C-alpha positions as a LaTeX table, in Angstrom:
\begin{tabular}{lrrr}
\hline
Residue & $x$ (\AA) & $y$ (\AA) & $z$ (\AA) \\
\hline
Met1 & $-15.36$ & 36.49 & $-67.26$ \\
Gln2 & $-15.98$ & 32.65 & $-68.12$ \\
Leu3 & $-16.26$ & 29.96 & $-65.80$ \\
Tyr4 & $-18.09$ & 28.07 & $-68.95$ \\
Lys5 & $-19.66$ & 31.00 & $-72.03$ \\
Leu6 & $-20.08$ & 26.90 & $-68.61$ \\
Phe7 & $-20.37$ & 25.66 & $-69.24$ \\
Ala8 & $-20.70$ & 21.58 & $-70.65$ \\
Val9 & $-17.79$ & 20.09 & $-68.78$ \\
Leu10 & $-17.47$ & 17.36 & $-71.02$ \\
Ala11 & $-14.46$ & 15.11 & $-71.52$ \\
Ala12 & $-13.54$ & 11.65 & $-73.11$ \\
Leu13 & $-12.83$ & 8.87 & $-70.64$ \\
Gln14 & $-11.34$ & 5.36 & $-70.77$ \\
Pro15 & $-14.23$ & 2.73 & $-70.45$ \\
Ala16 & $-15.01$ & 2.15 & $-67.03$ \\
Leu17 & $-12.19$ & 4.39 & $-65.92$ \\
Ala18 & $-13.05$ & 7.13 & $-63.33$ \\
Lys19 & $-10.58$ & 9.74 & $-62.84$ \\
Ser20 & $-9.71$ & 13.47 & $-62.51$ \\
Leu21 & $-9.62$ & 15.00 & $-65.99$ \\
Val22 & $-8.37$ & 18.61 & $-65.23$ \\
Asp23 & $-6.85$ & 19.30 & $-61.93$ \\
Phe24 & $-5.27$ & 23.11 & $-61.67$ \\
Ser25 & $-4.00$ & 24.53 & $-58.44$ \\
Ala26 & $-2.79$ & 28.04 & $-58.28$ \\
Ala27 & $-1.12$ & 27.23 & $-54.71$ \\
Arg28 & 0.56 & 24.28 & $-56.05$ \\
Gly29 & 1.95 & 26.58 & $-58.76$ \\
Asp30 & 0.76 & 24.14 & $-61.47$ \\
Asn31 & 1.39 & 25.16 & $-65.17$ \\
Pro32 & $-1.71$ & 26.68 & $-66.64$ \\
Ser33 & $-0.99$ & 25.00 & $-69.92$ \\
Ile34 & $-2.84$ & 21.80 & $-68.07$ \\
Leu35 & $-5.90$ & 23.57 & $-68.57$ \\
Gly36 & $-5.87$ & 23.31 & $-72.50$ \\
Leu37 & $-5.46$ & 25.78 & $-75.20$ \\
Arg38 & $-4.76$ & 29.71 & $-74.18$ \\
Asn39 & $-6.91$ & 31.80 & $-76.31$ \\
Leu40 & $-5.94$ & 35.62 & $-76.27$ \\
Glu41 & $-7.53$ & 38.20 & $-78.53$ \\
Ser42 & $-6.89$ & 42.07 & $-78.60$ \\
Val43 & $-8.84$ & 43.97 & $-81.10$ \\
Arg44 & $-11.00$ & 41.94 & $-83.48$ \\
Asp45 & $-9.43$ & 39.42 & $-85.74$ \\
Thr46 & $-6.02$ & 39.94 & $-83.82$ \\
Lys47 & $-5.06$ & 36.75 & $-81.84$ \\
Leu48 & $-1.87$ & 36.49 & $-79.78$ \\
Asp49 & 0.45 & 33.76 & $-79.23$ \\
Glu50 & 2.18 & 35.14 & $-76.22$ \\
Asn51 & 0.90 & 37.33 & $-73.21$ \\
Thr52 & 1.55 & 41.07 & $-73.11$ \\
Lys53 & 1.23 & 43.62 & $-70.40$ \\
Asp54 & $-2.20$ & 44.41 & $-71.61$ \\
Leu55 & $-3.42$ & 40.84 & $-72.14$ \\
Tyr56 & $-2.41$ & 38.18 & $-70.41$ \\
Ile57 & $-3.30$ & 34.78 & $-68.36$ \\
Lys58 & $-0.65$ & 34.22 & $-65.85$ \\
Leu59 & 0.30 & 32.58 & $-62.12$ \\
Asp60 & 0.22 & 35.70 & $-60.03$ \\
Lys61 & $-1.23$ & 36.98 & $-56.54$ \\
Asp62 & $-4.59$ & 38.24 & $-56.03$ \\
Pro63 & $-4.90$ & 41.80 & $-54.28$ \\
Lys64 & $-4.43$ & 39.97 & $-50.78$ \\
Gly65 & $-1.38$ & 38.13 & $-51.84$ \\
Thr66 & $-3.09$ & 34.76 & $-52.37$ \\
Pro67 & $-1.49$ & 32.73 & $-55.38$ \\
Ala68 & $-3.95$ & 32.89 & $-58.24$ \\
Leu69 & $-4.33$ & 32.64 & $-62.06$ \\
His70 & $-4.59$ & 36.04 & $-62.94$ \\
Phe71 & $-6.83$ & 36.80 & $-66.10$ \\
His72 & $-6.19$ & 40.48 & $-67.36$ \\
Arg73 & $-7.87$ & 42.29 & $-70.13$ \\
Lys74 & $-7.54$ & 45.82 & $-70.97$ \\
Lys75 & $-10.30$ & 47.95 & $-71.78$ \\
Asp76 & $-11.67$ & 47.30 & $-75.24$ \\
Tyr77 & $-9.73$ & 44.16 & $-75.72$ \\
Ile78 & $-11.90$ & 40.88 & $-76.46$ \\
Arg79 & $-10.69$ & 37.59 & $-74.98$ \\
Ala80 & $-8.54$ & 36.09 & $-72.26$ \\
Glu81 & $-9.35$ & 32.50 & $-71.76$ \\
Tyr82 & $-8.55$ & 28.76 & $-71.85$ \\
His83 & $-10.06$ & 26.18 & $-73.74$ \\
Ser84 & $-10.27$ & 23.03 & $-72.13$ \\
Leu85 & $-10.67$ & 19.31 & $-73.13$ \\
Lys86 & $-11.29$ & 20.18 & $-76.58$ \\
Asn87 & $-13.23$ & 17.55 & $-79.01$ \\
Gln88 & $-13.27$ & 15.15 & $-75.82$ \\
Ile89 & $-17.19$ & 14.39 & $-75.55$ \\
Glu90 & $-19.18$ & 11.23 & $-74.59$ \\
Val91 & $-23.17$ & 11.20 & $-74.69$ \\
Asp92 & $-24.89$ & 9.60 & $-71.72$ \\
Lys93 & $-21.85$ & 10.60 & $-69.06$ \\
Thr94 & $-22.33$ & 12.52 & $-66.05$ \\
Tyr95 & $-19.36$ & 15.17 & $-65.63$ \\
Tyr96 & $-18.35$ & 17.38 & $-62.59$ \\
Ile97 & $-16.50$ & 20.76 & $-62.68$ \\
Gly98 & $-15.17$ & 22.63 & $-59.86$ \\
Tyr99 & $-14.07$ & 26.38 & $-60.05$ \\
Lys100 & $-12.87$ & 28.59 & $-57.21$ \\
Phe101 & $-12.46$ & 32.46 & $-58.04$ \\
Ser102 & $-12.67$ & 36.03 & $-57.28$ \\
Leu103 & $-13.56$ & 39.13 & $-59.36$ \\
Gly104 & $-11.39$ & 42.34 & $-59.26$ \\
Ala105 & $-12.75$ & 46.22 & $-59.40$ \\
Ile106 & $-15.68$ & 46.23 & $-62.03$ \\
Gln107 & $-18.20$ & 48.59 & $-63.09$ \\
Gln108 & $-21.87$ & 47.96 & $-62.70$ \\
Ile109 & $-22.61$ & 48.00 & $-66.27$ \\
Lys110 & $-24.24$ & 45.60 & $-68.60$ \\
Leu111 & $-21.64$ & 43.12 & $-69.85$ \\
Gln112 & $-20.85$ & 39.35 & $-70.53$ \\
Met113 & $-17.89$ & 38.25 & $-68.17$ \\
Leu114 & $-18.22$ & 34.54 & $-68.47$ \\
Thr115 & $-17.00$ & 32.46 & $-65.79$ \\
Ala116 & $-17.48$ & 29.27 & $-67.58$ \\
Lys117 & $-19.04$ & 28.21 & $-70.68$ \\
Ser118 & $-20.06$ & 25.10 & $-72.76$ \\
Lys119 & $-20.02$ & 25.92 & $-76.72$ \\
Glu120 & $-21.67$ & 23.65 & $-79.04$ \\
Tyr121 & $-19.45$ & 23.71 & $-82.35$ \\
Ser122 & $-21.17$ & 21.13 & $-84.37$ \\
Ala123 & $-24.98$ & 20.99 & $-83.94$ \\
Asn124 & $-26.80$ & 17.79 & $-84.83$ \\
Ser125 & $-29.59$ & 19.43 & $-86.71$ \\
His126 & $-30.04$ & 22.24 & $-88.80$ \\
Gly127 & $-26.13$ & 23.19 & $-88.06$ \\
Gly128 & $-25.13$ & 26.00 & $-86.12$ \\
Ala129 & $-23.44$ & 26.44 & $-82.75$ \\
Asn130 & $-25.08$ & 27.95 & $-79.71$ \\
Ile131 & $-23.90$ & 28.26 & $-76.20$ \\
Pro132 & $-26.06$ & 25.81 & $-74.21$ \\
Leu133 & $-25.08$ & 26.46 & $-70.62$ \\
Ser134 & $-23.48$ & 29.49 & $-69.24$ \\
Leu135 & $-22.32$ & 31.27 & $-66.25$ \\
Glu136 & $-22.10$ & 34.95 & $-66.81$ \\
Phe137 & $-21.51$ & 37.78 & $-64.54$ \\
Lys138 & $-23.45$ & 41.23 & $-65.74$ \\
Ser139 & $-25.12$ & 43.76 & $-63.58$ \\
Gly140 & $-23.69$ & 42.71 & $-60.49$ \\
Lys141 & $-25.03$ & 39.34 & $-60.65$ \\
Leu142 & $-23.46$ & 35.87 & $-61.75$ \\
Asn143 & $-26.31$ & 33.98 & $-63.83$ \\
Leu144 & $-26.56$ & 30.54 & $-64.99$ \\
Gln145 & $-28.25$ & 30.69 & $-68.19$ \\
Tyr146 & $-29.67$ & 27.81 & $-70.52$ \\
Gln147 & $-30.08$ & 28.17 & $-74.44$ \\
Ala148 & $-32.25$ & 25.25 & $-75.64$ \\
Ser149 & $-31.18$ & 25.60 & $-79.52$ \\
Gly150 & $-29.37$ & 27.97 & $-81.80$ \\
Asp151 & $-32.59$ & 30.10 & $-82.31$ \\
Ala152 & $-33.71$ & 30.11 & $-78.80$ \\
Lys153 & $-33.06$ & 32.98 & $-76.35$ \\
Arg154 & $-30.93$ & 32.38 & $-73.17$ \\
Val155 & $-32.92$ & 31.94 & $-70.04$ \\
Ser156 & $-31.97$ & 32.69 & $-66.62$ \\
Gln157 & $-32.06$ & 29.78 & $-64.65$ \\
Trp158 & $-30.32$ & 31.10 & $-61.27$ \\
Ser159 & $-28.55$ & 34.28 & $-60.19$ \\
Lys160 & $-26.54$ & 35.60 & $-57.29$ \\
Glu161 & $-25.01$ & 38.95 & $-56.40$ \\
Leu162 & $-21.35$ & 38.77 & $-56.01$ \\
Lys163 & $-18.81$ & 41.14 & $-54.53$ \\
Thr164 & $-15.26$ & 41.95 & $-55.41$ \\
Asp165 & $-12.06$ & 40.60 & $-53.87$ \\
Thr166 & $-14.43$ & 37.70 & $-52.45$ \\
Val167 & $-13.51$ & 34.19 & $-52.98$ \\
Tyr168 & $-16.34$ & 32.09 & $-54.53$ \\
Ser169 & $-16.74$ & 28.40 & $-55.16$ \\
Ile170 & $-18.81$ & 26.99 & $-58.10$ \\
Gly171 & $-19.60$ & 23.16 & $-58.79$ \\
Leu172 & $-21.50$ & 21.83 & $-61.64$ \\
Val173 & $-22.82$ & 18.45 & $-62.32$ \\
Ile174 & $-23.78$ & 17.82 & $-66.03$ \\
Asn175 & $-25.26$ & 14.67 & $-67.53$ \\
Thr176 & $-24.66$ & 14.66 & $-71.39$ \\
Ser177 & $-27.93$ & 13.45 & $-73.15$ \\
Arg178 & $-30.88$ & 14.62 & $-74.98$ \\
Pro179 & $-32.22$ & 15.42 & $-72.65$ \\
Gly180 & $-29.86$ & 15.43 & $-69.85$ \\
Trp181 & $-29.68$ & 17.45 & $-66.82$ \\
Val182 & $-27.67$ & 20.04 & $-64.72$ \\
Glu183 & $-27.24$ & 20.69 & $-60.86$ \\
Leu184 & $-25.41$ & 23.62 & $-59.39$ \\
Tyr185 & $-23.47$ & 24.13 & $-55.99$ \\
Phe186 & $-22.50$ & 27.39 & $-54.92$ \\
Asp187 & $-19.88$ & 27.81 & $-51.93$ \\
Gly188 & $-20.45$ & 24.12 & $-51.14$ \\
Glu189 & $-24.36$ & 24.53 & $-51.03$ \\
Gln190 & $-26.56$ & 23.00 & $-53.75$ \\
Gln191 & $-28.78$ & 25.47 & $-55.46$ \\
Thr192 & $-32.68$ & 25.62 & $-56.17$ \\
Leu193 & $-33.08$ & 26.56 & $-59.80$ \\
Ser194 & $-35.76$ & 29.31 & $-60.80$ \\
Ser195 & $-37.96$ & 26.21 & $-61.61$ \\
Gly196 & $-38.15$ & 25.51 & $-57.74$ \\
Ser197 & $-36.17$ & 22.16 & $-58.63$ \\
Thr198 & $-32.40$ & 21.70 & $-57.84$ \\
Arg199 & $-31.97$ & 19.98 & $-61.12$ \\
Leu200 & $-32.44$ & 21.39 & $-64.51$ \\
Lys201 & $-33.78$ & 19.10 & $-67.33$ \\
Ala202 & $-31.54$ & 20.31 & $-70.49$ \\
Asn203 & $-30.24$ & 19.26 & $-74.01$ \\
Thr204 & $-26.63$ & 19.05 & $-72.84$ \\
Phe205 & $-25.31$ & 17.15 & $-75.77$ \\
Pro206 & $-26.18$ & 19.05 & $-78.86$ \\
Gly207 & $-22.71$ & 18.27 & $-80.31$ \\
Gln208 & $-19.43$ & 19.09 & $-79.80$ \\
Ala209 & $-19.24$ & 21.17 & $-76.45$ \\
Asp210 & $-15.97$ & 22.37 & $-74.96$ \\
Pro211 & $-15.59$ & 24.15 & $-71.61$ \\
Lys212 & $-13.91$ & 27.53 & $-71.53$ \\
Phe213 & $-12.76$ & 29.51 & $-68.51$ \\
Gly214 & $-11.63$ & 33.33 & $-68.46$ \\
Ala215 & $-12.71$ & 36.73 & $-69.69$ \\
Tyr216 & $-14.83$ & 36.96 & $-72.83$ \\
Arg217 & $-16.60$ & 40.28 & $-74.14$ \\
Gly218 & $-17.69$ & 43.07 & $-71.76$ \\
Glu219 & $-14.91$ & 45.32 & $-73.68$ \\
Glu220 & $-16.25$ & 48.43 & $-72.01$ \\
Val221 & $-14.23$ & 47.85 & $-68.98$ \\
Gln222 & $-11.00$ & 46.55 & $-67.89$ \\
Ile223 & $-11.21$ & 42.96 & $-66.44$ \\
Asp224 & $-9.14$ & 41.35 & $-63.62$ \\
Thr225 & $-10.27$ & 37.87 & $-62.25$ \\
Tyr226 & $-8.50$ & 35.60 & $-60.15$ \\
Val227 & $-8.84$ & 31.78 & $-60.18$ \\
Tyr228 & $-7.53$ & 29.48 & $-57.52$ \\
Asn229 & $-8.58$ & 25.91 & $-58.69$ \\
Ile230 & $-10.25$ & 24.50 & $-61.50$ \\
Gln231 & $-11.03$ & 20.78 & $-61.38$ \\
Ile232 & $-13.10$ & 18.66 & $-63.78$ \\
Gly233 & $-13.78$ & 14.86 & $-63.39$ \\
Thr234 & $-16.15$ & 11.87 & $-63.36$ \\
Thr235 & $-16.96$ & 12.09 & $-59.51$ \\
Ile236 & $-18.35$ & 14.59 & $-57.19$ \\
Asp237 & $-14.72$ & 13.87 & $-55.16$ \\
Asp238 & $-12.76$ & 15.01 & $-58.07$ \\
Ile239 & $-14.00$ & 18.56 & $-57.63$ \\
Lys240 & $-14.47$ & 18.74 & $-53.71$ \\
Glu241 & $-11.46$ & 21.39 & $-53.39$ \\
Ala242 & $-12.42$ & 23.86 & $-56.27$ \\
Ala243 & $-16.20$ & 23.60 & $-55.51$ \\
Gly244 & $-15.85$ & 24.25 & $-51.68$ \\
Leu245 & $-17.41$ & 20.79 & $-50.88$ \\
Gly246 & $-16.41$ & 19.99 & $-47.34$ \\
Ser247 & $-17.92$ & 16.67 & $-47.74$ \\
Ser248 & $-19.56$ & 14.66 & $-50.43$ \\
Pro249 & $-23.00$ & 15.71 & $-51.35$ \\
Lys250 & $-25.02$ & 13.39 & $-53.50$ \\
Pro251 & $-26.62$ & 14.76 & $-56.66$ \\
Thr252 & $-30.38$ & 14.20 & $-56.75$ \\
Ala253 & $-31.09$ & 10.57 & $-57.96$ \\
Thr254 & $-33.96$ & 11.13 & $-59.84$ \\
Ser255 & $-34.76$ & 12.96 & $-63.18$ \\
Asn256 & $-37.71$ & 14.65 & $-62.00$ \\
Pro257 & $-37.23$ & 15.44 & $-58.24$ \\
Thr258 & $-40.06$ & 17.00 & $-56.02$ \\
Pro259 & $-39.88$ & 20.97 & $-56.26$ \\
Val260 & $-38.60$ & 22.51 & $-53.40$ \\
Pro261 & $-41.07$ & 25.13 & $-52.14$ \\
Thr262 & $-38.64$ & 27.56 & $-50.75$ \\
Cys263 & $-37.53$ & 31.11 & $-51.09$ \\
Ala264 & $-36.03$ & 34.20 & $-49.41$ \\
Trp265 & $-39.45$ & 35.73 & $-48.73$ \\
Glu266 & $-41.91$ & 33.48 & $-47.15$ \\
Gly267 & $-45.52$ & 33.53 & $-48.25$ \\
His268 & $-44.27$ & 35.12 & $-51.33$ \\
Cys269 & $-42.82$ & 31.95 & $-52.95$ \\
Glu270 & $-43.88$ & 30.20 & $-56.51$ \\
Gly271 & $-47.70$ & 29.68 & $-56.44$ \\
Ala272 & $-48.46$ & 32.82 & $-53.83$ \\
Thr273 & $-51.15$ & 35.11 & $-54.91$ \\
Cys274 & $-49.76$ & 38.41 & $-56.48$ \\
Thr275 & $-50.91$ & 41.60 & $-58.31$ \\
Thr276 & $-47.47$ & 42.73 & $-59.48$ \\
Glu277 & $-44.01$ & 41.47 & $-59.71$ \\
Asn278 & $-43.15$ & 43.22 & $-56.46$ \\
Asp279 & $-45.48$ & 40.61 & $-54.58$ \\
Cys280 & $-43.28$ & 37.76 & $-55.57$ \\
Ser281 & $-39.72$ & 36.93 & $-54.19$ \\
Asp282 & $-36.18$ & 36.54 & $-55.38$ \\
Glu283 & $-36.27$ & 35.81 & $-59.26$ \\
Leu284 & $-40.10$ & 35.10 & $-59.44$ \\
Phe285 & $-42.60$ & 37.06 & $-61.57$ \\
Cys286 & $-46.26$ & 37.71 & $-61.32$ \\
Lys287 & $-48.21$ & 35.84 & $-64.31$ \\
Asn288 & $-52.13$ & 35.48 & $-64.24$ \\
Gly289 & $-52.06$ & 36.49 & $-60.58$ \\
Lys290 & $-49.52$ & 33.56 & $-59.37$ \\
Cys291 & $-46.01$ & 34.21 & $-58.63$ \\
Thr292 & $-43.91$ & 31.99 & $-60.91$ \\
Ala293 & $-40.60$ & 31.04 & $-62.50$ \\
Asp294 & $-41.99$ & 30.46 & $-65.86$ \\
Gly295 & $-39.44$ & 30.12 & $-68.50$ \\
Ala296 & $-41.50$ & 32.65 & $-70.50$ \\
Val297 & $-40.09$ & 35.56 & $-68.28$ \\
Pro298 & $-39.00$ & 38.14 & $-70.59$ \\
Cys299 & $-35.46$ & 38.77 & $-69.29$ \\
Ser300 & $-33.07$ & 38.25 & $-66.38$ \\
Trp301 & $-32.54$ & 42.16 & $-65.43$ \\
Glu302 & $-35.98$ & 43.55 & $-64.30$ \\
Gly303 & $-36.74$ & 46.90 & $-65.69$ \\
His304 & $-34.72$ & 46.41 & $-68.60$ \\
Cys305 & $-36.56$ & 43.78 & $-70.89$ \\
Glu306 & $-38.31$ & 44.27 & $-74.18$ \\
Gly307 & $-40.05$ & 47.50 & $-74.32$ \\
Ala308 & $-37.70$ & 49.52 & $-71.67$ \\
Thr309 & $-36.67$ & 52.89 & $-72.44$ \\
Cys310 & $-32.75$ & 52.61 & $-73.30$ \\
Ser311 & $-30.07$ & 55.20 & $-74.69$ \\
Ser312 & $-27.66$ & 52.41 & $-75.49$ \\
Glu313 & $-27.36$ & 48.61 & $-75.67$ \\
Asn314 & $-25.85$ & 48.66 & $-72.02$ \\
Asp315 & $-29.41$ & 49.86 & $-70.85$ \\
Cys316 & $-31.13$ & 46.37 & $-72.23$ \\
Ser317 & $-30.83$ & 42.88 & $-70.38$ \\
Asp318 & $-29.36$ & 39.75 & $-72.28$ \\
Glu319 & $-29.50$ & 39.56 & $-75.99$ \\
Leu320 & $-31.75$ & 42.53 & $-76.35$ \\
Val321 & $-30.61$ & 45.66 & $-78.47$ \\
Cys322 & $-31.48$ & 49.34 & $-78.12$ \\
Lys323 & $-33.58$ & 50.51 & $-81.06$ \\
Asn324 & $-35.49$ & 53.68 & $-81.18$ \\
Gly325 & $-35.34$ & 54.42 & $-77.67$ \\
Lys326 & $-36.55$ & 50.91 & $-76.77$ \\
Cys327 & $-34.95$ & 47.54 & $-75.77$ \\
Thr328 & $-35.90$ & 45.26 & $-78.47$ \\
Ala329 & $-35.40$ & 41.79 & $-79.99$ \\
Asp330 & $-35.38$ & 43.03 & $-83.18$ \\
Ser331 & $-35.03$ & 40.06 & $-85.83$ \\
Thr332 & $-32.70$ & 42.22 & $-87.87$ \\
Val333 & $-30.04$ & 42.05 & $-85.27$ \\
Thr334 & $-28.34$ & 39.06 & $-86.57$ \\
Cys335 & $-25.74$ & 38.08 & $-83.98$ \\
Ser336 & $-23.90$ & 39.43 & $-80.63$ \\
Trp337 & $-20.60$ & 40.35 & $-82.67$ \\
Glu338 & $-21.09$ & 42.84 & $-85.28$ \\
Gly339 & $-18.78$ & 41.52 & $-88.20$ \\
His340 & $-18.58$ & 37.94 & $-87.29$ \\
Cys341 & $-22.30$ & 37.18 & $-87.98$ \\
Ala342 & $-23.62$ & 34.48 & $-90.30$ \\
Gly343 & $-21.74$ & 34.74 & $-93.62$ \\
Ala344 & $-18.56$ & 36.24 & $-92.48$ \\
Lys345 & $-15.29$ & 34.88 & $-93.59$ \\
Cys346 & $-13.57$ & 32.74 & $-90.71$ \\
Ser347 & $-10.41$ & 30.32 & $-90.23$ \\
Ser348 & $-11.87$ & 28.99 & $-86.98$ \\
His349 & $-14.79$ & 28.84 & $-84.48$ \\
Asp350 & $-13.20$ & 31.56 & $-82.62$ \\
Asp351 & $-13.62$ & 34.16 & $-85.50$ \\
Cys352 & $-17.44$ & 33.65 & $-85.19$ \\
Ser353 & $-19.90$ & 34.90 & $-82.73$ \\
Asp354 & $-21.15$ & 32.87 & $-79.85$ \\
Glu355 & $-23.87$ & 31.04 & $-81.74$ \\
Leu356 & $-21.99$ & 30.65 & $-84.64$ \\
Ala357 & $-19.35$ & 27.77 & $-86.14$ \\
Cys358 & $-16.78$ & 28.28 & $-88.71$ \\
Thr359 & $-17.84$ & 25.89 & $-91.48$ \\
Asp360 & $-15.92$ & 25.66 & $-94.84$ \\
Gly361 & $-14.45$ & 29.18 & $-94.21$ \\
Val362 & $-17.74$ & 30.85 & $-93.50$ \\
Cys363 & $-19.73$ & 31.68 & $-90.24$ \\
Ala364 & $-22.84$ & 29.58 & $-90.33$ \\
\hline
\end{tabular}
């Protein structure tokens, strides 16, 4: 499910004009078309113009009877998402996105259900597209991941276990620059990221980057997810309802905030002495005898990193594949969507795997 494959929440603004850019409420009965372009794809290369019983995005109610925008995708189908604020990007701006949602019944397997994504379509160096920032639900956890460049691996910056049939709120603050920065709110509380800081320094303006919301990939299961509010704006007040902010917290004011030395297991936080990863709290790892959130951590799914035993790709974390019974980042694996890798024919960016863009009729 996509929030963003996060997440840059970017939009063009009239100079010196602060205003809400997107404000969708299922409770008000808003037409989903205000979110932008609807993308429905059943089997590969088969795009639909209208909802069907097996693939749709429509105003509905969640299992508890609350009005919601219902994203439904049958098993083996590929995409049900909205593409917002297409081509509306400005550098050196700060944008805010709020997203209130719940998940229907799902299986605990490896899949990529993106709750929000920001896809770079026009890179400013060497061509190619990547997903700079994404919120992905897989293996029972919502992960905020960052991909620094098209040839870099995605690295988990934060994760949270989620339950089905439970309403959650996400808030993102994104400064678009090179480097820019990102801050995250979960259920109204600002989150500390794996670096120990509340702010991630990142390349958030690699080129055209558009927000998308919905269900993409994870074809192994049927997907039902419910969205109550989506808000995108230029101040934090623009997203208070969707992000679950009862008041207006102020984002960190400095580019290099002091790290917050906190974790769920006191005495086992970043910098504590360790001999194995079991000695460290949360998402920390044991490296050179110290608990650390080093970006060099091999993957976000402990026990399923490179070198782990596997029988299929669902046994491996992130972008790893199962080869000869081991999880590996084999360079011969060209992209995450077979048949849509570099060199494949295309008519639009959506015909290409996540990392690629359609250039002159060819994925590149």
